[in-house]
Short mmCIF file of C-alpha atoms in Angstrom, two decimals:
data_model
loop_
_atom_site.label_atom_id
_atom_site.label_comp_id
_atom_site.label_asym_id
_atom_site.label_seq_id
_atom_site.Cartn_x
_atom_site.Cartn_y
_atom_site.Cartn_z
CA MET A 1 -17.25 25.70 -34.22
CA PRO A 2 -15.77 28.06 -31.63
CA LYS A 3 -15.84 27.13 -27.94
CA PRO A 4 -18.14 29.11 -25.68
CA ASN A 5 -16.24 31.48 -23.40
CA ASN A 6 -17.15 29.56 -20.25
CA THR A 7 -15.76 26.13 -21.29
CA LYS A 8 -12.22 25.20 -20.42
CA ASP A 9 -9.75 23.73 -22.82
CA HIS A 10 -9.04 20.02 -22.07
CA ASP A 11 -5.28 20.69 -21.89
CA GLN A 12 -5.86 23.43 -19.34
CA ILE A 13 -7.88 21.04 -17.15
CA ALA A 14 -5.36 18.21 -17.58
CA GLN A 15 -2.52 20.50 -16.53
CA GLY A 16 -4.44 21.56 -13.46
CA THR A 17 -4.91 25.20 -14.35
CA GLY A 18 -8.18 26.21 -12.79
CA ASN A 19 -8.89 22.70 -11.50
CA PRO A 20 -9.72 22.88 -7.78
CA LEU A 21 -8.44 19.32 -7.33
CA SER A 22 -5.04 19.90 -8.91
CA GLY A 23 -3.42 20.70 -5.54
CA PRO A 24 -4.75 17.65 -3.68
CA ILE A 25 -3.98 15.40 -6.65
CA ALA A 26 -0.40 16.67 -6.80
CA ARG A 27 0.03 16.17 -3.03
CA ALA A 28 -1.38 12.62 -3.26
CA ASP A 29 1.00 11.83 -6.13
CA GLU A 30 3.93 13.17 -4.11
CA HIS A 31 2.87 11.16 -1.05
CA ARG A 32 2.71 7.99 -3.17
CA ARG A 33 6.21 8.72 -4.47
CA ILE A 34 7.48 9.13 -0.89
CA LEU A 35 5.80 5.87 0.17
CA GLN A 36 7.25 4.03 -2.81
CA GLU A 37 10.73 5.27 -1.97
CA ALA A 38 10.33 4.39 1.73
CA ALA A 39 9.05 0.90 0.88
CA GLY A 40 12.25 0.06 -0.94
CA GLU A 41 12.49 -2.64 -3.57
CA MET A 42 9.35 -3.39 -5.54
CA LEU A 43 8.89 -6.70 -7.35
CA SER A 44 6.86 -7.62 -10.40
CA ALA A 45 4.49 -10.60 -10.22
CA LYS A 46 7.08 -12.58 -12.21
CA GLN A 47 9.79 -11.72 -9.68
CA VAL A 48 7.48 -12.74 -6.82
CA SER A 49 6.82 -16.00 -8.66
CA ASP A 50 10.55 -16.62 -9.06
CA LEU A 51 11.14 -15.80 -5.38
CA THR A 52 8.31 -17.85 -3.89
CA GLY A 53 7.74 -20.59 -6.44
CA LEU A 54 4.07 -19.62 -6.64
CA ASN A 55 2.52 -19.18 -10.06
CA VAL A 56 1.40 -15.71 -11.15
CA GLN A 57 -2.29 -16.68 -10.94
CA THR A 58 -1.90 -17.72 -7.28
CA ILE A 59 -0.04 -14.49 -6.55
CA ASP A 60 -2.86 -12.49 -8.11
CA GLU A 61 -5.46 -14.45 -6.11
CA MET A 62 -3.50 -13.79 -2.90
CA ARG A 63 -3.34 -10.09 -3.76
CA MET A 64 -7.09 -9.94 -4.33
CA ALA A 65 -7.71 -11.83 -1.05
CA GLY A 66 -5.60 -9.30 0.85
CA GLU A 67 -2.83 -11.79 1.62
CA LEU A 68 -0.23 -9.93 -0.46
CA LEU A 69 0.25 -6.20 -0.84
CA ALA A 70 0.58 -4.75 -4.31
CA VAL A 71 0.31 -1.12 -5.33
CA LYS A 72 -0.30 0.16 -8.83
CA ILE A 73 2.50 2.16 -10.40
CA ASP A 74 1.89 3.20 -13.99
CA ALA A 75 -0.99 0.69 -14.27
CA THR A 76 1.25 -2.20 -13.17
CA SER A 77 0.90 -3.98 -9.84
CA VAL A 78 4.17 -4.17 -7.94
CA TYR A 79 4.84 -5.93 -4.66
CA PRO A 80 6.97 -4.45 -1.87
CA ALA A 81 9.80 -6.92 -1.24
CA PHE A 82 9.60 -6.40 2.52
CA GLN A 83 6.58 -8.72 2.79
CA PHE A 84 8.65 -11.77 1.93
CA ASN A 85 10.91 -13.65 4.31
CA GLN A 86 13.34 -16.33 3.13
CA GLY A 87 11.55 -16.83 -0.18
CA ALA A 88 8.06 -17.06 1.28
CA VAL A 89 5.26 -14.74 2.23
CA ASP A 90 5.86 -13.72 5.83
CA PRO A 91 2.93 -15.18 7.86
CA LEU A 92 2.97 -12.34 10.39
CA MET A 93 2.84 -9.80 7.56
CA MET A 94 0.04 -11.78 5.94
CA SER A 95 -2.04 -11.48 9.13
CA VAL A 96 -1.63 -7.69 9.11
CA LEU A 97 -2.46 -7.47 5.41
CA SER A 98 -5.54 -9.66 5.84
CA ALA A 99 -6.82 -7.32 8.54
CA HIS A 100 -6.61 -4.45 6.04
CA LYS A 101 -7.93 -6.26 2.96
CA GLU A 102 -10.78 -3.76 2.54
CA ASP A 103 -8.40 -0.78 2.55
CA SER A 104 -6.68 0.82 -0.41
CA PRO A 105 -3.24 -0.73 -1.00
CA TRP A 106 -1.65 2.72 -0.75
CA VAL A 107 -3.35 3.25 2.64
CA VAL A 108 -2.07 -0.14 3.81
CA LEU A 109 1.45 0.76 2.69
CA ASP A 110 1.17 4.03 4.60
CA ILE A 111 -0.04 2.18 7.72
CA LEU A 112 2.86 -0.26 7.51
CA LEU A 113 5.49 2.45 7.13
CA ALA A 114 4.18 5.08 9.58
CA LYS A 115 6.00 5.24 12.89
CA ASP A 116 3.60 5.16 15.82
CA ASP A 117 4.12 6.35 19.40
CA ALA A 118 1.93 3.45 20.54
CA PHE A 119 4.70 1.17 19.28
CA MET A 120 7.49 3.19 20.88
CA GLY A 121 8.20 5.03 17.65
CA LYS A 122 8.35 1.93 15.48
CA SER A 123 6.31 1.23 12.39
CA MET A 124 4.10 -1.82 11.91
CA LEU A 125 6.64 -3.02 9.35
CA GLN A 126 9.41 -2.81 11.97
CA LEU A 127 7.27 -4.76 14.45
CA VAL A 128 6.72 -7.50 11.88
CA GLN A 129 10.41 -7.58 10.94
CA ASP A 130 11.37 -7.66 14.64
CA ARG A 131 8.97 -10.64 15.04
CA ASP A 132 7.13 -8.75 17.81
CA HIS A 133 4.11 -11.08 17.88
CA ARG A 134 2.76 -9.48 21.05
CA ALA A 135 2.57 -5.97 19.60
CA VAL A 136 1.19 -7.18 16.26
CA THR A 137 -1.43 -9.32 18.01
CA ARG A 138 -2.45 -6.34 20.17
CA TYR A 139 -2.73 -4.15 17.07
CA LEU A 140 -4.86 -6.73 15.26
CA ALA A 141 -7.12 -7.16 18.31
CA GLN A 142 -7.70 -3.40 18.42
CA LEU A 143 -8.77 -3.42 14.78
CA ASP A 144 -11.52 -5.88 15.68
CA THR A 145 -13.06 -3.63 18.34
CA ASP A 146 -15.05 -0.45 18.17
CA GLY A 147 -12.99 1.34 20.80
CA PHE A 148 -15.74 1.08 23.40
CA SER A 149 -15.17 -2.49 24.56
#
């Protein structure tokens, strides 16, 4: 049965030809690639288990609770290595992640890596790595307010 003239071929849609979302989707994919590169080493759940001594089930539970950051790459969850310190989950990082547990993991990664003038040009990740408890605490307190307090 021939296709009506006004229906698009699936391959044409999949390749983005004529799809109004193809541009934004391509830009989002590129932004994820940039974030992944900026984040550095990514670990599998098994590697996190080997590093921390936690079992994979506990790691998955921590991820779902917002205590560990994992992003999906090719349908596999991978964990940025920067959130671990001396073989353990960094507690300061965990407090930042917990504050963003309702956000998309890719958004959280972007927040962690983005340099901010409010932090004198540093990123949240740099503040955590510098052990700047004061700045991180101030940031977390601001998340709990509506801006009118």
